[in-house]
Every structure is written in structure tokens, then in C-alpha cells.
Coordinates of C-alpha atoms and ligand atoms in Angstrom, one line a residue:
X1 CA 0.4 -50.1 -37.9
X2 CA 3.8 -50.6 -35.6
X3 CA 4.3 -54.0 -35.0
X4 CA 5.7 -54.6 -32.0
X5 CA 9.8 -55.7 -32.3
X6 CA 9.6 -59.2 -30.6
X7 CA 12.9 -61.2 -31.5
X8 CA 14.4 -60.9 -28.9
X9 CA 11.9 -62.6 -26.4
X10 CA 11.6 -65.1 -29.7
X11 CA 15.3 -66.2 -29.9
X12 CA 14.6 -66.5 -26.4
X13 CA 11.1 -68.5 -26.4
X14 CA 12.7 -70.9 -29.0
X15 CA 15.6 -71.8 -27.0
X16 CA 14.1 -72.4 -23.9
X17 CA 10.9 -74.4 -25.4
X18 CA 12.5 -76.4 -28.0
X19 CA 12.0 -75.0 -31.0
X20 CA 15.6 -73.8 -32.1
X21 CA 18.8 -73.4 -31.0
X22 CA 21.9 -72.1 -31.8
X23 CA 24.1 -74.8 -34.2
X24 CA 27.4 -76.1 -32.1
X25 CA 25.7 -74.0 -29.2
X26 CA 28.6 -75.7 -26.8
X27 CA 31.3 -74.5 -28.4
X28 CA 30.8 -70.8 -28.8
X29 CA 27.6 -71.6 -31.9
X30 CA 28.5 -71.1 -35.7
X31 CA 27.4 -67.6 -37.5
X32 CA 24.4 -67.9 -38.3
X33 CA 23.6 -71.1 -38.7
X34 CA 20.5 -72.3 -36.6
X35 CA 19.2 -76.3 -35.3
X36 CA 15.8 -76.7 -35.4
X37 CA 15.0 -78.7 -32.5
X38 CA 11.8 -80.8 -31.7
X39 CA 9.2 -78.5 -31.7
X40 CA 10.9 -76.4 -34.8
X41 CA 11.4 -79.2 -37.3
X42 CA 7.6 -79.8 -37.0
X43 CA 6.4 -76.9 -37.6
X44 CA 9.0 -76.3 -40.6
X45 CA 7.6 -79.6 -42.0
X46 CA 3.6 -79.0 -41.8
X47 CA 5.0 -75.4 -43.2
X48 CA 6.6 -77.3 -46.1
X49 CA 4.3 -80.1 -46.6
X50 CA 1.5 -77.0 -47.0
X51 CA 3.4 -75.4 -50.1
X52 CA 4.3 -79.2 -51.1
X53 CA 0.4 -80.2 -51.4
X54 CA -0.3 -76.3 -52.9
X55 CA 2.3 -76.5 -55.5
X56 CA 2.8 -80.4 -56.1
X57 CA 0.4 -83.1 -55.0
X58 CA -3.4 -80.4 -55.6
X59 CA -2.2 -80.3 -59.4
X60 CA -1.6 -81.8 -62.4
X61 CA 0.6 -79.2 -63.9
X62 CA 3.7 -79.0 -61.3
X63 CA 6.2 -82.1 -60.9
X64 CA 8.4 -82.7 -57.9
X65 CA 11.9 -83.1 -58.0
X66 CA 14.7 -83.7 -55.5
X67 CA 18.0 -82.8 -57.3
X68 CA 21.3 -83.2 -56.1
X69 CA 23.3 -80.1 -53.9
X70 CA 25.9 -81.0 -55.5
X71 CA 26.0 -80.0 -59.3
X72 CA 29.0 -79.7 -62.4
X73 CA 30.8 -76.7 -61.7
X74 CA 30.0 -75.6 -65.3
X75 CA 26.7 -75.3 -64.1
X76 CA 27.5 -72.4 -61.9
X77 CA 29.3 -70.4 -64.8
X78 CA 26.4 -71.0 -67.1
X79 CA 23.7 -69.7 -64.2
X80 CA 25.8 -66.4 -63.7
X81 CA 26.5 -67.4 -60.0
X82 CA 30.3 -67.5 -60.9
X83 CA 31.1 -63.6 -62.5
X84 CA 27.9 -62.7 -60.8
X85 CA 26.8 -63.3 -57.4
X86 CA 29.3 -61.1 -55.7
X87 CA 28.4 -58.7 -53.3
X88 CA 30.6 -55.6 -52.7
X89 CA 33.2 -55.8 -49.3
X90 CA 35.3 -52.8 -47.8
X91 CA 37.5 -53.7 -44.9
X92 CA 38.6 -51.9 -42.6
X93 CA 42.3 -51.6 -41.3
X94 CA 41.7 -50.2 -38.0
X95 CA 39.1 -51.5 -36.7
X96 CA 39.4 -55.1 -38.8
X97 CA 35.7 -54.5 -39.4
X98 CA 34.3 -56.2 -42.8
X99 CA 31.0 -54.4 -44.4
X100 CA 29.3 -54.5 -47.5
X101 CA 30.1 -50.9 -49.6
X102 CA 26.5 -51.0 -50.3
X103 CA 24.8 -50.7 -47.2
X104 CA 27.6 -48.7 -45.2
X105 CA 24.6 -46.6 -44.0
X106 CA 22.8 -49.3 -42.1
X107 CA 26.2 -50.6 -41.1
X108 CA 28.3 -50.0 -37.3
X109 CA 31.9 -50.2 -37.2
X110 CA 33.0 -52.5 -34.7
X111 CA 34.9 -49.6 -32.0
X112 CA 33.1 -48.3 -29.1
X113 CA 30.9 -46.1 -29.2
X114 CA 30.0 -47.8 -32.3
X115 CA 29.3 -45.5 -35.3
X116 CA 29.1 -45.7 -39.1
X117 CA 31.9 -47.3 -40.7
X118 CA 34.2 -44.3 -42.1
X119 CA 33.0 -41.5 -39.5
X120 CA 36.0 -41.8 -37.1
X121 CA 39.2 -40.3 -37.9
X122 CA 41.0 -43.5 -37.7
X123 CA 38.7 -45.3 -40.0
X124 CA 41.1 -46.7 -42.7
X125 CA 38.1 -48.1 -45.4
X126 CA 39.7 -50.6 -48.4
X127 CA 38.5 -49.8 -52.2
X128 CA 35.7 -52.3 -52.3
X129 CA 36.5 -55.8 -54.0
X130 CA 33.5 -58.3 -55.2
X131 CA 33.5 -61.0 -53.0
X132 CA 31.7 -64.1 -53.9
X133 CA 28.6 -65.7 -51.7
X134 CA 29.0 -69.4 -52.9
X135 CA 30.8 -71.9 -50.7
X136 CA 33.6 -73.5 -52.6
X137 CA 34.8 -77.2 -51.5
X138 CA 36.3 -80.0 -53.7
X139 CA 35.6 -83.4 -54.5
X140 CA 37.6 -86.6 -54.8
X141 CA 40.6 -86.5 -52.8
X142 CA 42.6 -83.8 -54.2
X143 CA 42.3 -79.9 -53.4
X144 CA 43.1 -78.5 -56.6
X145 CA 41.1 -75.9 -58.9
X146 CA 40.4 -78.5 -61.1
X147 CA 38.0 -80.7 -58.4
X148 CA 36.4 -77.3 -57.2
X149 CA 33.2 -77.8 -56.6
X150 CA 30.3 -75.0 -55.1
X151 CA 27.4 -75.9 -52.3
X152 CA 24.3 -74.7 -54.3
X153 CA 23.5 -71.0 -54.0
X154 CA 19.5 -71.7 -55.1
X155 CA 18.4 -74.6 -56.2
X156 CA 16.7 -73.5 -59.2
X157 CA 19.4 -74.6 -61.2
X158 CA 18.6 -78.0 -60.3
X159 CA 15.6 -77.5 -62.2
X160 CA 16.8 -76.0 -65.0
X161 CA 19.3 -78.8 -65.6
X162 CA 16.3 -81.8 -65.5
X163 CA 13.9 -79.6 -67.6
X164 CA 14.2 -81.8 -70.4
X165 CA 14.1 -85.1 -68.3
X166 CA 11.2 -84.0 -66.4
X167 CA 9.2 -83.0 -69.2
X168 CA 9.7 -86.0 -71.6
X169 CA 9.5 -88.6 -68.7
X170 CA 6.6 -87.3 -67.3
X171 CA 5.3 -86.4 -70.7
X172 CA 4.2 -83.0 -69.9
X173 CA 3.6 -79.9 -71.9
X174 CA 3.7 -76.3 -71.7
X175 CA 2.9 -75.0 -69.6
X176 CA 3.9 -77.1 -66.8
X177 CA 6.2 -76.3 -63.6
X178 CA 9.1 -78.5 -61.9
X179 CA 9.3 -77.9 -58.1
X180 CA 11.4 -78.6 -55.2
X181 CA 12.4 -78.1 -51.6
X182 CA 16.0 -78.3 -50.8
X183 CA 19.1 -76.6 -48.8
X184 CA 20.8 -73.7 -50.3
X185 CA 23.6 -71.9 -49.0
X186 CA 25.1 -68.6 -49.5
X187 CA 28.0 -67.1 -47.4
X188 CA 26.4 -63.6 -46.5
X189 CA 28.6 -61.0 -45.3
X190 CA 25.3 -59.6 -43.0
X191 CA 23.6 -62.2 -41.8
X192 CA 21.8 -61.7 -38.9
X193 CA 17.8 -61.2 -37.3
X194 CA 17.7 -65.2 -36.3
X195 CA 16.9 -67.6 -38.8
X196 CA 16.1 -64.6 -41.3
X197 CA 19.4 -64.2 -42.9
X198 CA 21.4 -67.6 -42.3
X199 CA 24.1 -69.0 -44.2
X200 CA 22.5 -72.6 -44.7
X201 CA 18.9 -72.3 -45.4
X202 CA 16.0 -74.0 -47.0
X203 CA 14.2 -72.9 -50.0
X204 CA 11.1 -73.9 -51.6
X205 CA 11.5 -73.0 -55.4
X206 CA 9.1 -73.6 -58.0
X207 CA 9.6 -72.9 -62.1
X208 CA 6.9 -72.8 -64.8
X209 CA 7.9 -73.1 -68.3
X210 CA 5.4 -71.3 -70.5
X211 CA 5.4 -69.8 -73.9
X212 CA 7.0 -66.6 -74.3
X213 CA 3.9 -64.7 -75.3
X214 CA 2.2 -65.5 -71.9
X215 CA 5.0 -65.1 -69.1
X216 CA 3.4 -61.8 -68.1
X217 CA 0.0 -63.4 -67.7
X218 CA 1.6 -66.3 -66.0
X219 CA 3.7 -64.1 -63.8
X220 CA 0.1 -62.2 -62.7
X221 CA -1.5 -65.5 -61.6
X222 CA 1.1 -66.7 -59.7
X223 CA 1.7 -63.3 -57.5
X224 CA -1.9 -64.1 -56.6
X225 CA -1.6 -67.5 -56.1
X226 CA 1.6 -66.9 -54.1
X227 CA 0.1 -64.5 -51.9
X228 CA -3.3 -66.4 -51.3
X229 CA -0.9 -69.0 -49.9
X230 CA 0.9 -66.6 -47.5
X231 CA -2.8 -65.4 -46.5
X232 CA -3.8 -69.0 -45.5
X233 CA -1.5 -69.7 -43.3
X234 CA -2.8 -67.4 -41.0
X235 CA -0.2 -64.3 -41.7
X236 CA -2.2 -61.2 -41.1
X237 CA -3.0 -59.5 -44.5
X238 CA -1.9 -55.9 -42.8
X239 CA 1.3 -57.7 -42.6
X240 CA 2.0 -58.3 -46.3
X241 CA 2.7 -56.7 -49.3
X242 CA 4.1 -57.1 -52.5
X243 CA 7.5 -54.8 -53.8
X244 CA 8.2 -54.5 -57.6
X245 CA 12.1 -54.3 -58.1
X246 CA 13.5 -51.6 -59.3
X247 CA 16.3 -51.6 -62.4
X248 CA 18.6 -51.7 -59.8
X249 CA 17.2 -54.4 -57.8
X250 CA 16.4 -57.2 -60.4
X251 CA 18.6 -60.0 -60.0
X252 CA 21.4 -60.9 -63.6
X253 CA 19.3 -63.2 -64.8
X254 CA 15.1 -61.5 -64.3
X255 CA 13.5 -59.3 -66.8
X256 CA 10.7 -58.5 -63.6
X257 CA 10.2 -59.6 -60.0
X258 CA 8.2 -59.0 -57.4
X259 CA 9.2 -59.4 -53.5
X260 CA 6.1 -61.0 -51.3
X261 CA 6.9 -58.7 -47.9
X262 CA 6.3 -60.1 -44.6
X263 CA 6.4 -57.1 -42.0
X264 CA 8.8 -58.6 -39.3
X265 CA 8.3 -55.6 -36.5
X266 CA 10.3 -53.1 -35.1
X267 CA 13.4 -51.6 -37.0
X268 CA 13.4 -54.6 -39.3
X269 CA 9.9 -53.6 -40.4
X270 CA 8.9 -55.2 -44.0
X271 CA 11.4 -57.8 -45.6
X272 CA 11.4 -60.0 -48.4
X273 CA 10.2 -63.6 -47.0
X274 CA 9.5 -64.8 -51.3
X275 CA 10.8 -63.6 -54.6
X276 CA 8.5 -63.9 -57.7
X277 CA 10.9 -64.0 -61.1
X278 CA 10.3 -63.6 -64.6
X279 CA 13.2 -65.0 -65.3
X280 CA 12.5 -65.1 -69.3
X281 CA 14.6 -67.5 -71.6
X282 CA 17.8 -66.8 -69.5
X283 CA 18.6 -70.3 -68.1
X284 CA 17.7 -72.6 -70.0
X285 CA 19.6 -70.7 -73.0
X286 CA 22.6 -70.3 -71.1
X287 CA 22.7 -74.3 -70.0
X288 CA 21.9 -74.6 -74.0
X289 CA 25.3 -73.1 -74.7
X290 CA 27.1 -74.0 -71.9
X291 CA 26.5 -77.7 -72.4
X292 CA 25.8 -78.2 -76.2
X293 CA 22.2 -79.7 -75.5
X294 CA 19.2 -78.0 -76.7
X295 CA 17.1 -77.4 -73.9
X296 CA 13.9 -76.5 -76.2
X297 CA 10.3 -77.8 -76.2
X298 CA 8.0 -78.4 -79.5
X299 CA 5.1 -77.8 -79.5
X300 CA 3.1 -80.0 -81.5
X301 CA -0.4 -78.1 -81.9
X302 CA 1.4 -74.8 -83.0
X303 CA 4.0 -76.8 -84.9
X304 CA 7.3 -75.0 -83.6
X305 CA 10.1 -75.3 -81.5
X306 CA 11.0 -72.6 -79.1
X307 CA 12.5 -72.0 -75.5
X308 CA 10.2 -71.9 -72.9
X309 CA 10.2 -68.2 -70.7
X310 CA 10.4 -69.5 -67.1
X311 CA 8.2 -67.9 -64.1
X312 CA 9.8 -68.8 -60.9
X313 CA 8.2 -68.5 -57.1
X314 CA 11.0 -69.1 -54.6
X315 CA 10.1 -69.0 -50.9
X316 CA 12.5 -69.2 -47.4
X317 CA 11.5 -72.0 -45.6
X318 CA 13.1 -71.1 -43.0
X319 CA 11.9 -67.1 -43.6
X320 CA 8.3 -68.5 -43.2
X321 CA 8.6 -70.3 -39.9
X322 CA 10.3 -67.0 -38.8
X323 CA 7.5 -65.1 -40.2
X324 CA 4.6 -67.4 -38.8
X325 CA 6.4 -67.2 -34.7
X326 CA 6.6 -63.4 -35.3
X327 CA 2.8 -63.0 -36.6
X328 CA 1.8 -65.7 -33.6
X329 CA 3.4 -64.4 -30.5
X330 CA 1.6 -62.3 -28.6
X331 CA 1.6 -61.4 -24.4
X332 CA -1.9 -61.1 -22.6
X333 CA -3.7 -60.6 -19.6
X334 CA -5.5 -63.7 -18.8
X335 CA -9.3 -62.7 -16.8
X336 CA -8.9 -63.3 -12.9
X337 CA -5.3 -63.9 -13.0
X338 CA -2.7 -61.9 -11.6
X339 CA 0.2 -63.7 -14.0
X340 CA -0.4 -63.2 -17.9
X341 CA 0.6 -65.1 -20.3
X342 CA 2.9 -65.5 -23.4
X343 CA 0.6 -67.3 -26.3
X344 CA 2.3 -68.9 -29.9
X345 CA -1.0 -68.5 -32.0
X346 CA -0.1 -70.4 -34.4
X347 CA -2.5 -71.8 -37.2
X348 CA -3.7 -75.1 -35.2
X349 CA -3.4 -77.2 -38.5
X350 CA 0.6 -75.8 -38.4
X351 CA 0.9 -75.9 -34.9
X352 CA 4.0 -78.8 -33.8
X353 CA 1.3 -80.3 -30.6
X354 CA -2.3 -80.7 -31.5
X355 CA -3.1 -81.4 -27.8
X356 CA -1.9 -81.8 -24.5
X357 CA -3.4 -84.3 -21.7
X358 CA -3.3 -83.8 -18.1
X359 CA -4.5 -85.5 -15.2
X360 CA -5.7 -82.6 -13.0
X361 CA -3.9 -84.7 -9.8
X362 CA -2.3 -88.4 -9.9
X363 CA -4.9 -89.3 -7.5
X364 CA -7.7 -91.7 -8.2
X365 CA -6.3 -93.3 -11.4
X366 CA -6.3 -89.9 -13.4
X367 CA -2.9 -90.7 -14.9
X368 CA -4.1 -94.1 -16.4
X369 CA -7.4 -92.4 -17.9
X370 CA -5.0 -89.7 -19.5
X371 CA -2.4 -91.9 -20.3
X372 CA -5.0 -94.2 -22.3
X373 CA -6.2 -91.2 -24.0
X374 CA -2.7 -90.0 -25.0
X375 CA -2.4 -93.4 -26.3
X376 CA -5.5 -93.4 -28.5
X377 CA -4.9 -89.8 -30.1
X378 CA -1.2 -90.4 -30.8
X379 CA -1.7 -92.6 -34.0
X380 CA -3.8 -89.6 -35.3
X381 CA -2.1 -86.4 -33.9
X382 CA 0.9 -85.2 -32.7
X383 CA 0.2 -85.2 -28.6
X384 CA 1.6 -84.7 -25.4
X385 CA 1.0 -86.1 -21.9
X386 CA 2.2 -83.8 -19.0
X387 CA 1.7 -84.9 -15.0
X388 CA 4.2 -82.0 -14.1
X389 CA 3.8 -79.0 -12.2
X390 CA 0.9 -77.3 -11.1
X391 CA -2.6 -77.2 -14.0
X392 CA -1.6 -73.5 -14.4
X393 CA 2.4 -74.3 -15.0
X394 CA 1.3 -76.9 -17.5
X395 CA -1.6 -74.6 -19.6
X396 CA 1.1 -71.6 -19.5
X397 CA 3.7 -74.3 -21.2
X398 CA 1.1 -75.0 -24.1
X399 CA -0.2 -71.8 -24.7
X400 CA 3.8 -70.8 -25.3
X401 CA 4.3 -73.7 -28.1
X402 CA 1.2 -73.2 -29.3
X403 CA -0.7 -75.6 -28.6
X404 CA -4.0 -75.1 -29.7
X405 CA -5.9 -77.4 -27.2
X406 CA -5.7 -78.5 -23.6
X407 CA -7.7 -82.1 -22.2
X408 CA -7.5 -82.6 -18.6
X409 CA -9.0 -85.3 -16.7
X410 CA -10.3 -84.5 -13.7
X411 CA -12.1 -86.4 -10.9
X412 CA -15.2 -86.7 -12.4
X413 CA -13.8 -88.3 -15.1
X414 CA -13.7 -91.6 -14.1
X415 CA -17.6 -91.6 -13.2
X416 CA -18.7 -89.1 -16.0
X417 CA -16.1 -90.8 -18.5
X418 CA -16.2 -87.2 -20.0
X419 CA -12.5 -84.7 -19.8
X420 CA -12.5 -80.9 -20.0
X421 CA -10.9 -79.9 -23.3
X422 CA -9.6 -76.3 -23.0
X423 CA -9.2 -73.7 -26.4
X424 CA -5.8 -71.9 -26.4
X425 CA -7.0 -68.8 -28.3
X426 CA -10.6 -68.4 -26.3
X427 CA -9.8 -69.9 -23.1
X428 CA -13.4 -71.9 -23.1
X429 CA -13.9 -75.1 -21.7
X430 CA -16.0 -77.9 -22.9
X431 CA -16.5 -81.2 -21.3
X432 CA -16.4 -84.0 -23.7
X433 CA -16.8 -87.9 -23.8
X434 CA -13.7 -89.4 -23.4
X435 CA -14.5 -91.5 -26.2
X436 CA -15.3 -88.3 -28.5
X437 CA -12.1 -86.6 -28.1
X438 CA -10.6 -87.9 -31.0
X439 CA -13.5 -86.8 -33.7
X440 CA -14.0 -83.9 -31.6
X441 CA -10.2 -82.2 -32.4
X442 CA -10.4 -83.6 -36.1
X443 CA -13.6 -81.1 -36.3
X444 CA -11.6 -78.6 -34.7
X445 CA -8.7 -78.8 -36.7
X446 CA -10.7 -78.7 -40.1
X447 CA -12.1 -75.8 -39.4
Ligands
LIG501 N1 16.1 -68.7 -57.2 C1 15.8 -67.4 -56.9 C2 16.4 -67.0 -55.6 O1 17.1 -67.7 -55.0 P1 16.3 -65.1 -53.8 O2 15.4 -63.9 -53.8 O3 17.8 -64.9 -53.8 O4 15.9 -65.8 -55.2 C3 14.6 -66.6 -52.6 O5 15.9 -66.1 -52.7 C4 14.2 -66.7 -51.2 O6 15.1 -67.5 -50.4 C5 14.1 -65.4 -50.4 O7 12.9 -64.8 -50.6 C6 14.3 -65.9 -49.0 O8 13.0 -66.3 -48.4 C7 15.2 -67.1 -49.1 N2 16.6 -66.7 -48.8 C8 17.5 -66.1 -49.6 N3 18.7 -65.9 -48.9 C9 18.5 -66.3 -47.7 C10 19.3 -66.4 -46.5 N4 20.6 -66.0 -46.5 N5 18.7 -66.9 -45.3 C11 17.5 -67.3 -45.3 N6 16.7 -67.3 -46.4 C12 17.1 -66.8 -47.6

């Protein structure tokens, strides 16, 4: 199936509703770096507490951690990330252009009419040179190679670093998995497609230490468990799909990875949105030499000492919440009206507003009955009260955010005590006992 290309009308949707805008927006933005505003940061939380409770607080075998951004700057030479994570840059003289050798096919020069970088005459490419994706700063107060320090590029080797602490403070044995959610940040040369490709992001990265002899069975369990998450929150299964790196592909330090695929629409089509990494014995044996501690585990039952293989799931916060707006957004044709309407179908137990309240006029008290019911729900769900606008202004408003339902009081409310709650998705209306609200969107929710 062709999936529709709606990013544009998403950039759009996000700014004007609250979701996210563009960072330093007043003064000309910063490339590619994205706020997320009100509605956003809500529904990157519920997105992040989901893989929290899935890979942290539902099992005994994972720890949390929240290590530092900051780390030695040894630790960057041990990871690789130093000689390593360097992507390829021509330049070009004429047109002052700057593309990445590798993907000169995909790339435009920067001239009008725009074509592939090399194909006019006056093209002037550079040799490429490796040009490295971490962010360098320094600490203390003076700016000399010595104080160099690097913003994280992943923040797995935050994990790495605290295996043994984690393990023998928690007293927990193999196999067992450390996992966190932090900020990475990676200076792409291509960034681009929204909050897909940003140079500040968020990732939510989870290593299991296991014995050597069972990484590949590990590895298998936790594509499937990887993807079963990406099914539940509501992504469409025709949407997804795994890709197996090639040679070429596999990252310095993985002996096999897998890419969970979210298929974003249009030209952009299917795109890595989580990376699943047998990453072997390759970190914690290069912090081993790099730091003269033994990062090894003994294991009592089998009496010997070894190096745990590691099995790492590592998944874009910020790629998801892209991914679940893309799946969500969809235009319609509403029955018996002339106007559609743009819907966010969001998963209700992601969605930022549970439910919206409206009195149908400010006549008759309807505000203070809505108002009272607003008050009620809040300490359970995140609400809203609107009084603004015309009834069909105010459901068009929710259906765009997402909101899965609708209450309006009306002026039978106040005799009936009852309100009309209205579905998003089906458009049916039930009347309900003011009193019954509450229980009556927790049932909804569950489901
Ligand atoms: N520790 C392994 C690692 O970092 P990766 O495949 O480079 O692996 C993992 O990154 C995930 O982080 C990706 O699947 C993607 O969701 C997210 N990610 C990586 N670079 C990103 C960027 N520039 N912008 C947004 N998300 C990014």
C-alpha cells in the first residue's frame, strides 16, 4: 500500500495546535532542532512512560538507570565513537554546498534549477574527508584539548560504564538488562523530515547482558518483543517491518542488527524508527582495556568467569511520536456536513487530552455544570474546558489533537443531570449521568 505523504500538513498541524514548534522559532529557528510544546511533551511522555513500564517497572530482569550526558572523554575512544563515527563530507566550491559522499544520489546541489551534486559543469566536488558527528565542548574554564569533552552520541555507553555497579548493587544475574531514556545528540550533516532526523534527540536504549552461547536466542526474543510493543501502540502492522543489515550496514561495534521499519509515507516511505544490536563482547571489553577494570561477571552455578555478549534495543523517542502523528492523521468526510474534518487518531490511552467539556451555550448555568465536571475529572485525567466558538469549531479542535472524547452539557442537563459524551473515532453520542462520567471514560480508556 501507498501511504499517503502527510508532513507537510503535520509540521503544519503541530505548530498551529501546540504540539511542536520550531526551537528559537523568533529568531530565524535552529537546524533541526524542534520544542515540544504542550500538547507534544505529553504525548512524548505517555510514549515513554509505555516503553518505561514494558522494559522497567512489568519485570524483574531490567534495571533503570539515569546516567550522566556528560562522560570521561576516554569513554568515547574506548566506544569507537572517536576514530569511528564519521560520516563521509564532499564540499563544494561553487556552489558552497556540503553533502555526504555517500548519498550524493539522493542529494540536490544548492543552484537553481537544483540537480545532483557534480552534474553541472561548474560543480567543483572536494575529495571526501571523515567528518565527525559528536559535539565537542569543554569543561572547567579553559578551552584547551586537554578539557575536551563530547555531548553523548547514544547513551548506551552510559550503561556500559555502570554494568558492574548495576549488577552488584542490585544483586542481579545473567541475564539481566540495564535501561534508560536520555538525550543524545549527533551533528548530522542531513538532517531533515521534522523531528525524524534532529540533531538533539531522545533515545530509549535498553542492554541485556547474557551468556555468550545464548545472544542469538536472546536477540530472537527481543525482535519479537520489540515489535509487539510497536504493534500496541496502535501503529498499523502493514506499516512495519523488520530490515536485517547488511555487511555494509552493521554499525563498528554489532556482529547482527535488525532495523524495526516504520513506513513514514510518500518519498520517505519505510525508515528505521528502532535498531536491534548484537552487539557481542565489544563494549564492555573495550571499557575493560581502556580503563584497567574488569568488566566480567561470574557465574556461580557454572563456576566461571566470562564477559557477558550484550543484546541492545534502542528506540527514537522522538522517531515514535513522529511515527504515531503520521499513522494517526487522517482527513474525512463527516455524514451531513458540508466541512470535513482533519482527525489525530491517536491511541486514547497515548492521546495528550482524554476529554474535552463544553457547555453547549453559557445560558442557564451550563458553564458552572461543565466547569464542576472539568473539576472533578482533572485529578484523574488530563482535561479541557472549552466555552469558545461555535459546538462544531470546538469538536473540529479535538478531533485535530486527538482527543478521543467530547462531553457537552446541554440544556437538559441541569434537569436530567445527564451530559452527551461524544466518541472521536465513531462520532456516536451517548448521554450519561453526570455523576458517571468519570467511571464511564476509565472503562473507555481500558479498553
Ligand atoms: N546505541 C545504538 C544506537 O544509537 P542507532 O541506530 O544509531 O543506534 C538508535 O540509533 C535509534 O535512535 C534510531 O533507531 C532512531 O530512532 C534514533 N535516532 C538516531 N539518530 C537520530 C537522529 N539524528 N534524530 C532522531 N532520532 C535518531
Amino acid at each position: 500500500m501507498n501511504y499517503p505523504d502527510v508532513m507537510e500538513k503535520l509540521v503544519s498541524l503541530c505548530k498551529r495546535r501546540g504540539y511542536i514548534f520550531q526551537s528559537s522559532e523568533i529568531y530565524g529557528g535552529t537546524g533541526s532542532v524542534w520544542d515540544y510544546g504542550p500538547l507534544g511533551v505529553e504525548l512524548k511522555k505517555n510514549i515513554k512512560d509505555r516503553w518505561w513500564n514494558a522494559m522497567v517497572r512489568s519485570r524483574g530482569d531490567i534495571q533503570g538507570l539515569d546516567a550522566a550526558i556528560l562522560m570521561h572523554p576516554r569513554v568515547w575512544e574506548a566506544s569507537g565513537h572517536v576514530a569511528g563515527f564519521v560520516d563521509p563530507l564532499v564540499d563544494c566550491k561553487t556552489c558552497k554546498g556540503r553533502f555526504r559522499a555517500d548519498k550524493l544520489e539522493d542529494a540536490r546541489c544548492l543552484r537553481k534549477p537544483s540537480k545532483r551534486p557534480g552534474e553541472f559543469a561548474e560543480c567543483q566536488l572536494t575529495e571526501p574527508r571523515q567528518f565527525n558527528l559528536m559535539f565537542k565542548t569543554f569543561m572547567g574554564a579553559v578551552e584547551e584539548s586537554a578539557a575536551t569533552v563530547y555531548l553523548r552520541p547514544e547513551t548506551a555507553q552510559g550503561i556500559f560504564v555502570n554494568f558492574l555497579n548495576v549488577q552488584q548493587s542490585m544483586r542481579q544475574k545473567v541475564p539481566f538488562g540495564i535501561a534508560q531514556i536520555g538525550k543524545a545528540f549527533r551533528n548530522e550533516i542531513t538532517p531533515g523530515n521534522f523531528i525524524f532526523r534532529t540533531r538533539e534527540f531522545e533515545q530509549m536504549e535498553m542492554q541485556f547482558f547474557v551468556e555468550p552461547e545464548k545472544a542469538a536466542e536472546w536477540f530472537d526474543y527481543w525482535k519479537r518483543e520489540r515489535m509487539a510493543w510497536h504493534l500496541a501502540l496502535g501503529l498499523s502492522e502493514s506499516r512495519l517491518e523488520f530490515h536485517q543489515h547488511t555487511p555494509e550496514e552493521l554499525a563498528h561495534y554489532a556482529k547482527g542488527a535488525f532495523d524495526v521499519q516504520f513506513d513514514f509515507g510518500g518519498t520517505l516511505g519505510f525508515q528505521e524508527i528502532e535498531g536491534i544490536h548484537n552487539r557481542g563482547d565489544f563494549d564492555l571489553r573495550q571499557h575493560t582495556e581502556f580503563s584497567g577494570k574488569k568488566l566480567e561477571y561470574f557465574d556461580q552455578t557454572g563456576n566461571r568467569r566470562y564477559i557477558p555478549w550484550v543484546v541492545e534495543t534502542s528506540v527514537g523517542a522522538d522517531r515514535v511520536t513522529l511515527a504515531v502523528l503520521v499513522n494517526a492523521y487522517r482527513e474525512e468526510s463527516v455524514p451531513g456536513e458540508e466541512e470535513g474534518r482533519v482527525v489525530l487518531g491517536i491511541d486514547p490511552a497515548l492521546a495528550p487530552v482524554k476529554a474535552a467539556v463544553f457547555p453547549l451555550t453559557k445560558k442557564d448555568a451550563q458553564p458552572d455544570m461543565a466547569h464542576a465536571i472539568v473539576n472533578d475529572l482533572r485529578s484523574q485525567f488530563p482535561v479541557e474546558y472549552d466555552e469558545s466558538g461555535s459546538i462544531g469549531k470546538r469538536y473540529r479542535r479535538q478531533d485535530e489533537i486527538g482527543t478521543p472524547f467530547c462531553i457537552t452539557v446541554d440544556s437538559e442537563s441541569a434537569s436530567d443531570n445527564s451530559v452527551t459524551v461524544r466518541s472521536r473515532d465513531t462520532l456516536a453520542q451517548d448521554r450519561v449521568s453526570a455523576s458517571d462520567v468519570a467511571r464511564y471514560l476509565r472503562d473507555k480508556l481500558a479498553r
